[in-house]
Short mmCIF file of C-alpha atoms in Angstrom, two decimals:
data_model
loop_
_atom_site.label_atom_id
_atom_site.label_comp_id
_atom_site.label_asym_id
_atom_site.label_seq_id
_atom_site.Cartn_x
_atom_site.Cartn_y
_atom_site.Cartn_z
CA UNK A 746 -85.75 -12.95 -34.34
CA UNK A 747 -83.02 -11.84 -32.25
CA UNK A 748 -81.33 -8.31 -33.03
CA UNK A 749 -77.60 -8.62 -34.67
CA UNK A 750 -76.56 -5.29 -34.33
CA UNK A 751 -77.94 -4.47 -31.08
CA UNK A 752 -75.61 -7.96 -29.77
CA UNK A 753 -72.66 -6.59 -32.14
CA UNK A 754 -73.13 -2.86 -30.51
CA UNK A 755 -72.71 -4.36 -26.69
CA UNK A 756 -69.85 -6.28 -27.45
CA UNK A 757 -68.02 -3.89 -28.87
CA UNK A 758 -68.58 -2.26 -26.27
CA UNK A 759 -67.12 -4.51 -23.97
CA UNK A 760 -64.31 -4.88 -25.93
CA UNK A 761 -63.77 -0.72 -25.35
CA UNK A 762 -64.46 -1.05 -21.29
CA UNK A 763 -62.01 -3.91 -21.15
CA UNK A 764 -59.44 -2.16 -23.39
CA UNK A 765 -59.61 1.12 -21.48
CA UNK A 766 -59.00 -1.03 -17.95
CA UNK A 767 -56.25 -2.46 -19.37
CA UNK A 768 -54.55 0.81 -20.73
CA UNK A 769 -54.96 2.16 -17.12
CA UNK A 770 -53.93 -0.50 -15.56
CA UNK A 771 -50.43 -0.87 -17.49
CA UNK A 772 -50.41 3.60 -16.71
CA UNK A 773 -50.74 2.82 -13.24
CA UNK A 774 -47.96 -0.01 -13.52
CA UNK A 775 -45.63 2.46 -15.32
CA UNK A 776 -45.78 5.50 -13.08
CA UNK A 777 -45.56 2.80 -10.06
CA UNK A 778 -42.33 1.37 -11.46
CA UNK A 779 -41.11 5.16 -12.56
CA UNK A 780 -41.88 6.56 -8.76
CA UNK A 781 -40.05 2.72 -7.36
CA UNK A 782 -37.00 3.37 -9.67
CA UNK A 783 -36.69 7.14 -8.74
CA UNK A 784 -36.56 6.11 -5.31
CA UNK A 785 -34.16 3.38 -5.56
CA UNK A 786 -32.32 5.79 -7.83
CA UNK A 787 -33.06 8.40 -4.45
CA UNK A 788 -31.68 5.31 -2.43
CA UNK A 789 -28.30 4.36 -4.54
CA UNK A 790 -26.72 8.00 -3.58
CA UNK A 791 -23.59 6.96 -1.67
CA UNK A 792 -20.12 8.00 -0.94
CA UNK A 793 -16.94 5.84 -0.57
CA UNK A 794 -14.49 7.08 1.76
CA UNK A 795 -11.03 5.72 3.78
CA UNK A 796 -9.70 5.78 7.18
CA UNK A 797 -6.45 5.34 8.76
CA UNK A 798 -5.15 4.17 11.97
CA UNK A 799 -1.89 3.87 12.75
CA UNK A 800 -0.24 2.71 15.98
CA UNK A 801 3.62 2.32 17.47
CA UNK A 802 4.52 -0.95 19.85
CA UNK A 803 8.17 -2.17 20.46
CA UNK A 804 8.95 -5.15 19.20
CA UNK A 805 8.21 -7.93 21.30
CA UNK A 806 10.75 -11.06 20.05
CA UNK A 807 14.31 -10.29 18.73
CA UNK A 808 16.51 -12.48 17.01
CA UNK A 809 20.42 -11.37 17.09
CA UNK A 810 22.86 -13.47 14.76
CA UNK A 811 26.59 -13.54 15.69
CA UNK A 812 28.67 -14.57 12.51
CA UNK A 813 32.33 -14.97 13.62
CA UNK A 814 34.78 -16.07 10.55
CA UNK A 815 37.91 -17.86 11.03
CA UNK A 816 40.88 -19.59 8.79
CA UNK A 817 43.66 -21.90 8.69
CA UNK A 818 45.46 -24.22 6.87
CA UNK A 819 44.98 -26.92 9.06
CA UNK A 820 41.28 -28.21 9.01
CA UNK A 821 41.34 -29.83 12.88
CA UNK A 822 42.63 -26.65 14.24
CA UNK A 823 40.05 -24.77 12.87
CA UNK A 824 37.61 -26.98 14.22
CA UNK A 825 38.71 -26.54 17.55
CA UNK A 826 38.97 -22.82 17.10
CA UNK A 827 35.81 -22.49 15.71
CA UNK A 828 34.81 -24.64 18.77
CA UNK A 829 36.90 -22.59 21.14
CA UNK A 830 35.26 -19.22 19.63
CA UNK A 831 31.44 -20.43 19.98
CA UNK A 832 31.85 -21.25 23.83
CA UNK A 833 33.59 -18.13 24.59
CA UNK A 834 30.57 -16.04 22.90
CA UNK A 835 28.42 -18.48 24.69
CA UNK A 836 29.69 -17.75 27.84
CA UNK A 837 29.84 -14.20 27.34
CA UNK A 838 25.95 -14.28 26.57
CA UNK A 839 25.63 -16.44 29.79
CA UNK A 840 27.53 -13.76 31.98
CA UNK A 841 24.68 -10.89 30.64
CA UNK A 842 21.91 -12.69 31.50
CA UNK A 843 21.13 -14.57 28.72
CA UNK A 844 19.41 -18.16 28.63
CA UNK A 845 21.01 -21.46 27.49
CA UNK A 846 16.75 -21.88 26.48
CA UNK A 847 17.69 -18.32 23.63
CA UNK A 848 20.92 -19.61 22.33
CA UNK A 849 21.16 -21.58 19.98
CA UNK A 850 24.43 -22.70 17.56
CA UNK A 851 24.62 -23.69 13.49
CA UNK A 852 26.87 -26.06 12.05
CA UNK A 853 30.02 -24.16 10.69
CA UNK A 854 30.35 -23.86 7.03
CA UNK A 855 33.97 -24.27 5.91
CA UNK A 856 35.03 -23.55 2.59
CA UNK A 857 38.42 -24.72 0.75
CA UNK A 858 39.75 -22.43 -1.09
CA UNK A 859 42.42 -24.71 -2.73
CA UNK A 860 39.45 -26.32 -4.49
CA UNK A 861 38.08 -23.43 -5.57
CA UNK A 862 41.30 -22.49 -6.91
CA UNK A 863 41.70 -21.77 -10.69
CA UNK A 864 45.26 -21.40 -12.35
CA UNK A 865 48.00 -21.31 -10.52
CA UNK A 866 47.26 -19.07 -7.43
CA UNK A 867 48.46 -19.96 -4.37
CA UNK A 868 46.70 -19.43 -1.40
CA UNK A 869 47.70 -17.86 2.26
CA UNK A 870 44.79 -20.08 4.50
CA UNK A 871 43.32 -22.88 2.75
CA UNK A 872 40.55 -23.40 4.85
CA UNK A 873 38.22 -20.51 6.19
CA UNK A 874 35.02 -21.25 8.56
CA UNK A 875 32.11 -19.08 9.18
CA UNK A 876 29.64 -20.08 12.70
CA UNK A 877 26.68 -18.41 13.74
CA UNK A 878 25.28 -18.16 17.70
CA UNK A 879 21.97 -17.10 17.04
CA UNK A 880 19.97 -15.34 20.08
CA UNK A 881 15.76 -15.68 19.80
CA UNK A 882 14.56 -14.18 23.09
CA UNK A 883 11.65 -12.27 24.45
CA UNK A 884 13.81 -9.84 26.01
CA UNK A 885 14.40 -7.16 23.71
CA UNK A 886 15.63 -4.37 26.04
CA UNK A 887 17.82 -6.73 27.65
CA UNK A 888 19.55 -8.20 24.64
CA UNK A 889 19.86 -4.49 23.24
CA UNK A 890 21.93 -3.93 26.13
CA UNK A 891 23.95 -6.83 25.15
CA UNK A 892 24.19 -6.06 21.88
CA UNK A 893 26.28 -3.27 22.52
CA UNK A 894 28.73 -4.96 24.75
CA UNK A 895 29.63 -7.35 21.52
CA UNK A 896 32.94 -5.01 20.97
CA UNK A 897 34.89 -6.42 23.99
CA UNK A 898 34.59 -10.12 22.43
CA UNK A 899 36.28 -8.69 19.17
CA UNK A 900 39.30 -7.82 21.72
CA UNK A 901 39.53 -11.31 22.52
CA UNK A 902 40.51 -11.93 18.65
CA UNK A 903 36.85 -13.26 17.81
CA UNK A 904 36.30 -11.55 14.43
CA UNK A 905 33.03 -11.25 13.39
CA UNK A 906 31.62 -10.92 9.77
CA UNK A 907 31.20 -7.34 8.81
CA UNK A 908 28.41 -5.39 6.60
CA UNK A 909 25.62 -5.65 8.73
CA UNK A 910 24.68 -8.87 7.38
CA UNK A 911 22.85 -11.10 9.19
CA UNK A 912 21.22 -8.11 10.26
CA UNK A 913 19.29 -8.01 14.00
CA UNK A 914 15.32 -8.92 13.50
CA UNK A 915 12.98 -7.16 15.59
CA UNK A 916 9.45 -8.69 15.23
CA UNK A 917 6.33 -7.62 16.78
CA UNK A 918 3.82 -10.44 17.12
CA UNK A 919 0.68 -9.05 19.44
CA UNK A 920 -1.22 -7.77 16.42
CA UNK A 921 -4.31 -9.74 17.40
CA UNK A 922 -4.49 -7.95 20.63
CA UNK A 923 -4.61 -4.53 18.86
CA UNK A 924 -6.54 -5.46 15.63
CA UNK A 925 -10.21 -4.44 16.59
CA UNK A 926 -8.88 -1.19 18.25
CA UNK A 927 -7.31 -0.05 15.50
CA UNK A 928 -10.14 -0.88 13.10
CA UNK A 929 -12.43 0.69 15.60
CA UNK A 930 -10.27 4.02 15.03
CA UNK A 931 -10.28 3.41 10.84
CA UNK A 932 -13.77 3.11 11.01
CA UNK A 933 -14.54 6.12 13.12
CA UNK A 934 -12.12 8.20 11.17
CA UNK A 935 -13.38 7.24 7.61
CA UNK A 936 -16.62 8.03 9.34
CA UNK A 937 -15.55 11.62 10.40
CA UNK A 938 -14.84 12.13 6.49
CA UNK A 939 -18.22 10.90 5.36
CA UNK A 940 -19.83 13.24 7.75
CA UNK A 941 -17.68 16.30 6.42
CA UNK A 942 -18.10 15.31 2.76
CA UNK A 943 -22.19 14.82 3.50
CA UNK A 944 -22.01 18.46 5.23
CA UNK A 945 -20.12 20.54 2.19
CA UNK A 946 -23.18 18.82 0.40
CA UNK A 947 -26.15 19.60 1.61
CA UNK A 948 -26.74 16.29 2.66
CA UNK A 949 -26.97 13.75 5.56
CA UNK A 950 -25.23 10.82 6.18
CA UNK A 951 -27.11 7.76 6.37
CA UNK A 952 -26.42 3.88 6.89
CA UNK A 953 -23.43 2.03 5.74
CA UNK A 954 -23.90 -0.26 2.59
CA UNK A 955 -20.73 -1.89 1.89
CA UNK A 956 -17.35 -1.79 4.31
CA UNK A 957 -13.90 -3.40 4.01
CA UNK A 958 -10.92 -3.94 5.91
CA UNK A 959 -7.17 -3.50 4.30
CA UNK A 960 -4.75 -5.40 5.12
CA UNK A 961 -2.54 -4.26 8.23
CA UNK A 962 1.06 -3.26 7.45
CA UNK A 963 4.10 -3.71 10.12
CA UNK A 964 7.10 -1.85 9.56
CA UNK A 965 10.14 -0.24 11.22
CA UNK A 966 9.03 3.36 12.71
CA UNK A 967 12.52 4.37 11.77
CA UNK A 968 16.08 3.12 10.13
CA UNK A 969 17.58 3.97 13.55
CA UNK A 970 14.76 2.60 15.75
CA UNK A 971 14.04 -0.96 13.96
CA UNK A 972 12.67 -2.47 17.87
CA UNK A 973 9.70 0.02 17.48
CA UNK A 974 7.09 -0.91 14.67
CA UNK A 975 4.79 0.99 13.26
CA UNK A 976 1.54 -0.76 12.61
CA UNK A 977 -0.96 0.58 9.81
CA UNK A 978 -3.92 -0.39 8.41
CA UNK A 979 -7.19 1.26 6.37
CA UNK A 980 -10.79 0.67 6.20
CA UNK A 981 -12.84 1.83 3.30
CA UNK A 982 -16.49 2.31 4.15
CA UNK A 983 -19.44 3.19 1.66
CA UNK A 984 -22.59 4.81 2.64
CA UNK A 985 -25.74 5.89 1.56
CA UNK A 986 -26.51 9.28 1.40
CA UNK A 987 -29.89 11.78 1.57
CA UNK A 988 -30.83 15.22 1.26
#
């Protein structure tokens, strides 16, 4: 007859052996996990930094509006002075160099003032007109010159709208010439920063984990020197960091 206990002692044992493996097992799998997360812990150290480059061009397109009023109280005659007013500016352009191809002329709004008339105003001119001769050229220096020769028209009796406004545009439209220098220079200069920060402490500087590009900026160096931009733009980099 077989022995009961003597089965009942082994399997219990087995049951002990098997228990014990699997305790160990599951310490090994903890400390395994603890050392991986310390590490990745080790590994998330990082610093987040920005660098600037900023560069001056002159402008490469300018566009130069010439608003010229005028006023009558007949409506053909001022028409034909309107008309008479355009091809002298026209002309003058012509004479200085500039292109029939970078002239171009708007339709002249004319406004009635009798209409607009409430009560019982009178008016001196019933009708006024204001043109525009609009200049789009490539050559900036040459239309600057130009522009500062616009006096002697206003001698001939041509009088032009005051206040500034239009305003000359001076755009600047090469930026995808200078783009990867500049972000070259952002990215060596936010570099530069890392590499101090990573000094003061006590660590070193290692790969890059995340990087990003702002948006580049064009503006007017100056109030006085709008036909020179100022182009700007910053990078922020991340990266990882050891002892």
């Amino acid at each position: 007859m077989p022995d009961n206990r003597s089965a009942a002692s082994v399997s219990t044992t087995s049951a002990l052996i098997l228990a014990a493996g699997l305790i160990l097992g599951l310490l090994g799998l903890a400390y395994c996990l603890g050392q991986s997360a310390l590490a990745v812990k080790a590994l998330e150290r990082t610093v987040v930094v920005k660098g600037l480059a900023e560069l001056e061009q002159p402008a490469d397109i300018v566009i130069w509006p010439i608003q010229f009023t005028g006023a009558d109280n007949n409506l053909p005659a001022l028409y034909t002075s309107v008309e008479a007013d355009t091809r002298a500016i026209i002309e003058f352009l012509r004479e200085r160099g500039i292109q029939d191809s970078e002239i171009s002329t708007s339709v002249p709004a004319i406004t009635d003032k009798l209409a607009q008339q409430y009560g019982g105003g009178g008016v001196d001119l019933r009708y006024t007109a204001v043109q525009t001769v609009t200049v789009y050229s490539s050559r900036v220096d040459s239309v600057r010159l130009v522009i500062n020769q616009l006096s002697q028209l206003g001698k001939r009796g041509i009088a032009f709208s005051g206040g500034g406004y239009p305003s000359t545009e001076y755009l600047f439209t090469g930026l995808n010439a200078v783009k990867p220098a500049m972000i070259e220079e952002a990215t060596r200069a936010a570099r530069e920063v890392a590499e101090k920060f990573a000094e003061d402490s006590n660590s070193k500087l290692g790969k890059i984990k995340s990087a990003s590009q702002g948006q580049f900026s064009i503006s007017d160096r100056d109030n006085n020197n709008p036909h020179i931009k100022k182009l700007r733009v910053v990078s922020t980099v991340e990266y990882y960091l050891s002892d």
